[in-house]
Short mmCIF file of C-alpha atoms in Angstrom, two decimals:
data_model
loop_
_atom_site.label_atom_id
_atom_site.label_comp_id
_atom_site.label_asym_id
_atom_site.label_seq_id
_atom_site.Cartn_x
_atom_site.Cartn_y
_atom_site.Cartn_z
CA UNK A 818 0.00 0.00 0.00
CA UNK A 819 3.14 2.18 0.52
CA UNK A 820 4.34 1.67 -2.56
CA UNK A 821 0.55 2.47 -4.47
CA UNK A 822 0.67 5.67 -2.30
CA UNK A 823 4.12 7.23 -3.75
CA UNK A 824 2.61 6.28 -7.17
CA UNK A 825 -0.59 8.07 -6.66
CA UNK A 826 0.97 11.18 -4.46
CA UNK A 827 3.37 11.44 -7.54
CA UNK A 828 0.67 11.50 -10.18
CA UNK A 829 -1.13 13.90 -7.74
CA UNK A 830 0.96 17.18 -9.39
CA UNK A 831 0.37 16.09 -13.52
CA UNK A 832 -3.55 15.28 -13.22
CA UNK A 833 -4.23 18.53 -11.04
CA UNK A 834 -2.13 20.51 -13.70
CA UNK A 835 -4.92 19.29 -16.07
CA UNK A 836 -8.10 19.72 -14.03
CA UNK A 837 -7.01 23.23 -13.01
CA UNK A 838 -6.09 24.08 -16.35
CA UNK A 839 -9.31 22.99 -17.69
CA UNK A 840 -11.34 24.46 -14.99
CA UNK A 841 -9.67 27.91 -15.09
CA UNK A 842 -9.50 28.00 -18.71
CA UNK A 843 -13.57 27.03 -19.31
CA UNK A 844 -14.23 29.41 -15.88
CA UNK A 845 -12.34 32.43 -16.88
CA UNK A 846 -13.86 32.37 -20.77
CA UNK A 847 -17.55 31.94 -19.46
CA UNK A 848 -16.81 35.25 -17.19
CA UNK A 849 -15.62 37.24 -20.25
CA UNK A 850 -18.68 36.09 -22.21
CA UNK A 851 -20.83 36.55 -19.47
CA UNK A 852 -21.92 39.88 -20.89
CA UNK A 853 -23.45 38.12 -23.99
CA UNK A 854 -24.98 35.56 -22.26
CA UNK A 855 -26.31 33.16 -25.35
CA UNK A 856 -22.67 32.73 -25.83
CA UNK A 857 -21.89 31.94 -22.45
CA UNK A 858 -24.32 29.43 -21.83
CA UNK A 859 -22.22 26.59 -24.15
CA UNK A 860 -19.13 27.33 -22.13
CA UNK A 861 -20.68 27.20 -18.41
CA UNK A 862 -22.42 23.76 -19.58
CA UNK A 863 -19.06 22.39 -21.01
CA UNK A 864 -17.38 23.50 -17.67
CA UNK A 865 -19.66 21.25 -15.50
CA UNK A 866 -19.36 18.22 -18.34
CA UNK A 867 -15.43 18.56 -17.98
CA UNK A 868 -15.74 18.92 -14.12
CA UNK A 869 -18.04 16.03 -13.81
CA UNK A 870 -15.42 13.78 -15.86
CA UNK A 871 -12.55 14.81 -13.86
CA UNK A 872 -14.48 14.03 -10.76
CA UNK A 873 -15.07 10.88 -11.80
CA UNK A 874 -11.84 10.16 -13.23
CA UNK A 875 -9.95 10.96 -9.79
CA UNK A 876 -12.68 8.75 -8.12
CA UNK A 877 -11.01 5.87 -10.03
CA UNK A 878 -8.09 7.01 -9.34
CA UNK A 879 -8.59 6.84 -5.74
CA UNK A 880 -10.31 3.57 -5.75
CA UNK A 881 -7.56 2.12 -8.23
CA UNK A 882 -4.45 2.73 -6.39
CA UNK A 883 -5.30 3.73 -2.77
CA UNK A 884 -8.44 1.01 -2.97
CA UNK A 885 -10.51 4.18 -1.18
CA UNK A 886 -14.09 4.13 -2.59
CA UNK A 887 -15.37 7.64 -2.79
CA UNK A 888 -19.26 7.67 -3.74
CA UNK A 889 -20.53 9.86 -6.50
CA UNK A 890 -22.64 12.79 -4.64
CA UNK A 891 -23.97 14.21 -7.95
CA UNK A 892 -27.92 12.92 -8.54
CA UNK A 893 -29.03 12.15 -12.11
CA UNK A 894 -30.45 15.84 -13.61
CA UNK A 895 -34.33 15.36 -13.82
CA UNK A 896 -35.35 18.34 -15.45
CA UNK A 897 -37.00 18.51 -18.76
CA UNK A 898 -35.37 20.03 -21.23
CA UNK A 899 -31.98 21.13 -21.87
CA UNK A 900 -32.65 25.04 -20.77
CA UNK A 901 -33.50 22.92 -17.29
CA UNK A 902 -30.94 20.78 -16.86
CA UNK A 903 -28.83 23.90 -17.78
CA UNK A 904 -30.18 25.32 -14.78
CA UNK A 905 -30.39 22.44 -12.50
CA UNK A 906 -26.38 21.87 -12.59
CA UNK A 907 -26.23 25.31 -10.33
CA UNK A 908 -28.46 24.02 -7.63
CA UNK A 909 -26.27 20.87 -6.57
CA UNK A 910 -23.41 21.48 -3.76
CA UNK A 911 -21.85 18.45 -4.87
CA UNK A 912 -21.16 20.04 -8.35
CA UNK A 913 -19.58 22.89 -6.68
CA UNK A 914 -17.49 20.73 -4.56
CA UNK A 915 -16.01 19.03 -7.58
CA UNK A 916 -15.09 22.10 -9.33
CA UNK A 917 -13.18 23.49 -5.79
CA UNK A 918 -11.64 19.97 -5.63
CA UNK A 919 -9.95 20.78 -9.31
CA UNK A 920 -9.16 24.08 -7.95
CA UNK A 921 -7.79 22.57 -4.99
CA UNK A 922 -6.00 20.30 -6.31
CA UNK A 923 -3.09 22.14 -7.65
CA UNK A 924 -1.51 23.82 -4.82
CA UNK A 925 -1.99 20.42 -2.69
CA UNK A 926 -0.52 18.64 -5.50
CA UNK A 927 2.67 20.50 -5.24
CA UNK A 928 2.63 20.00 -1.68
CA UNK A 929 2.20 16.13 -1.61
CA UNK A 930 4.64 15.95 -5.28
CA UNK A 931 7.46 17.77 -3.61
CA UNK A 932 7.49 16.33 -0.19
CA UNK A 933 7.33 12.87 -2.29
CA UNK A 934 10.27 13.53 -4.36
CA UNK A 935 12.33 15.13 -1.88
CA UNK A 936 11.45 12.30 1.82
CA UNK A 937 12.64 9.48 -0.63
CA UNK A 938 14.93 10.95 -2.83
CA UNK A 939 16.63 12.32 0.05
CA UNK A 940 16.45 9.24 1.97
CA UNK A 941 17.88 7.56 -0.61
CA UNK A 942 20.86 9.71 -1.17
CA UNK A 943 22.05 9.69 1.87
CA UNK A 944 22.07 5.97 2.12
CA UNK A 945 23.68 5.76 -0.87
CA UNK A 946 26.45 7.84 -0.37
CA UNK A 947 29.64 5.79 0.72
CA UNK A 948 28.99 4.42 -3.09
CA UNK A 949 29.49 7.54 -4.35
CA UNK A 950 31.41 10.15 -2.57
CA UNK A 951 34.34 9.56 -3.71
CA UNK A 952 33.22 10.52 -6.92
CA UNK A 953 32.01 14.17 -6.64
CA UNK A 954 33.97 16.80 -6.50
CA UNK A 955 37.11 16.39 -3.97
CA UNK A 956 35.99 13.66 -3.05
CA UNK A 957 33.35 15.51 -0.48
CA UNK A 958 29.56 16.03 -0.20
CA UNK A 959 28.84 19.37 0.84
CA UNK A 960 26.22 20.58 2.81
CA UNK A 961 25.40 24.13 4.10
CA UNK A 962 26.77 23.35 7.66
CA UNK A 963 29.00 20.61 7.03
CA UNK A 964 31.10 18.76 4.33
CA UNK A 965 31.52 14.64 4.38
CA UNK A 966 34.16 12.93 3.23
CA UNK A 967 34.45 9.10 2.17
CA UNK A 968 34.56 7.88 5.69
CA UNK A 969 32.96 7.65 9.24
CA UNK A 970 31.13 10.59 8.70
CA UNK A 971 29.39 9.18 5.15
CA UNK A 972 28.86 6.12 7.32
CA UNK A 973 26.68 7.60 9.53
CA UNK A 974 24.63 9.90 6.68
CA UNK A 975 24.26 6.12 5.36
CA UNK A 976 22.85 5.59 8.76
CA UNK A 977 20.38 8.54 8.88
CA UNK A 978 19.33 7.70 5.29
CA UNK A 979 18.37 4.44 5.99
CA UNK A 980 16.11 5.08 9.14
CA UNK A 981 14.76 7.51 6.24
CA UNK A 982 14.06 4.77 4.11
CA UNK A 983 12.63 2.38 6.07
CA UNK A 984 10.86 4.48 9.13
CA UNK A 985 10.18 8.28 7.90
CA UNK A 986 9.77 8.26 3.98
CA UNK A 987 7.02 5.51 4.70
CA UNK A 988 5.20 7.48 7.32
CA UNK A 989 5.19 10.58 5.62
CA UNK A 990 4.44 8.64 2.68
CA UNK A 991 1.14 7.39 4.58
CA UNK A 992 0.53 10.61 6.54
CA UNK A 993 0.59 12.63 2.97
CA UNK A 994 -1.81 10.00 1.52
CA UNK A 995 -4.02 10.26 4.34
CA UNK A 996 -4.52 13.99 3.50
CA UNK A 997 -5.13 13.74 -0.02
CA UNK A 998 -7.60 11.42 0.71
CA UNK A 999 -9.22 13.44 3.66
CA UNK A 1000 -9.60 16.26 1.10
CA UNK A 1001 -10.71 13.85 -1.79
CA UNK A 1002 -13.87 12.57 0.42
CA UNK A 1003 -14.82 16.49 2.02
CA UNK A 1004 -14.75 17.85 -2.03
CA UNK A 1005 -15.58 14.45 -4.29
CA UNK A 1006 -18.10 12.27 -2.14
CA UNK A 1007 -20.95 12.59 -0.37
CA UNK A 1008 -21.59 15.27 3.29
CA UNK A 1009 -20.67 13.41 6.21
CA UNK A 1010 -24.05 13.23 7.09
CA UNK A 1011 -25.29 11.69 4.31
CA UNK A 1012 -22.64 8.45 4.54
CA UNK A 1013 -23.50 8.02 8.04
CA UNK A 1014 -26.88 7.83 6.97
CA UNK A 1015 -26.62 5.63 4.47
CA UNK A 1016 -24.75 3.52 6.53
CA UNK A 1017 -27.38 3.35 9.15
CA UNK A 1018 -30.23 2.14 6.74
CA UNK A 1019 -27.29 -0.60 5.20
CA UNK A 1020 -26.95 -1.50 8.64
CA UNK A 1021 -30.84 -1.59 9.67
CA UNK A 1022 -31.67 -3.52 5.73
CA UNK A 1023 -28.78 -6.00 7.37
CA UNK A 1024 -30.46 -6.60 10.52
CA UNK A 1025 -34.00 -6.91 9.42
CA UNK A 1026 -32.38 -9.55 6.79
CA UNK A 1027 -30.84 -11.51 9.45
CA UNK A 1028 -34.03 -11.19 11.66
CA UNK A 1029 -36.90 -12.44 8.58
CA UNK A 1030 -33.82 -15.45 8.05
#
């Protein structure tokens, strides 16, 4: 599950690059056209079919690699007529969630991409490096406080990267993925009290079951 995590904390940054983009580009032409509405109206509906995919498409994504099932808030439109259902899509919440969660998404994706990159890349580094010090420049890794040569003192870098490895790049790993999906469930899936809810009538359907058996 580790593993699954750093690939989907690492794809967090590329698909949030192309839901924001999307959302901001669709968002900021239906503003400018806002003055002639008739040609705004095309835009704003194309911005909720694009969110609605890229909702759905993370929802996968979550339930694919982090096996976290995220339930689809949005109800089926029931008004008649396209001028209705036009209308309807500003009246759901949940469709207003998903397009924050694309907003959203960007800056967090930075945050869990970067912290990624550098907890295991620099874990890794530093437990490499008695198999490569000797090969940079004098011989010496240089840091801002301190240089190490090939010795003791890359020995015990080794040291610190592998507690890295093993104990801290996996928790953060884990604590990171934790957030993303904390986020994922407040913007993509259903108010809190609607899954406990739901939840209670699975749980009273299961007990009348058992009962009538």
């Amino acid at each position: 599950s580790t593993w699954w995590t750093v690939v989907h904390l690492l794809l967090d940054l590329w698909v949030a690059v192309v839901a924001f983009t999307v959302v901001v580009t669709l968002g900021a032409t239906a503003l400018g056209l806002a003055i002639t509405f008739p040609l705004a109206v095309p835009v704003v509906w194309l911005l909720f079919v694009a969110s609605r995919g890229l909702a759905r498409l993370e929802r996968s994504r979550y339930q694919a690699l982090l096996d976290v099932d995220i339930a689809d808030p949005v109800p089926p439109l029931v008004a008649a007529g396209w001028w209705g259902r036009w209308k309807e899509r500003f009246t759901v919440r949940a469709r207003w969630r998903e397009l924050a969660h694309q907003l959203v998404s960007l800056p967090l994706g930075i945050v869990t991409f970067v912290a990624t990159v550098v907890v295991w890349c620099g874990s890794i580094a530093l437990l490499a490096l008695p198999l490569y010090v000797s090969a940079l420049p004098d011989g010496t890794a240089r840091f801002h406080l301190f240089d190490v040569g090939f010795g003791l003192g890359a020995l015990a870098l080794a040291l610190v990267g592998l507690v890295g490895v093993v104990v801290v790049a996996p928790w953060a790993t884990l604590r990171l993925g934790a957030l993303d999906v904390a986020v994922a469930r407040r913007l993509l899936g259903p108010p809190r009290r609607s899954e406990l809810e739901a939840r209670v009538d699975a749980l009273e359907s299961s007990r009348r079951a058992a009962v009538g058996s």
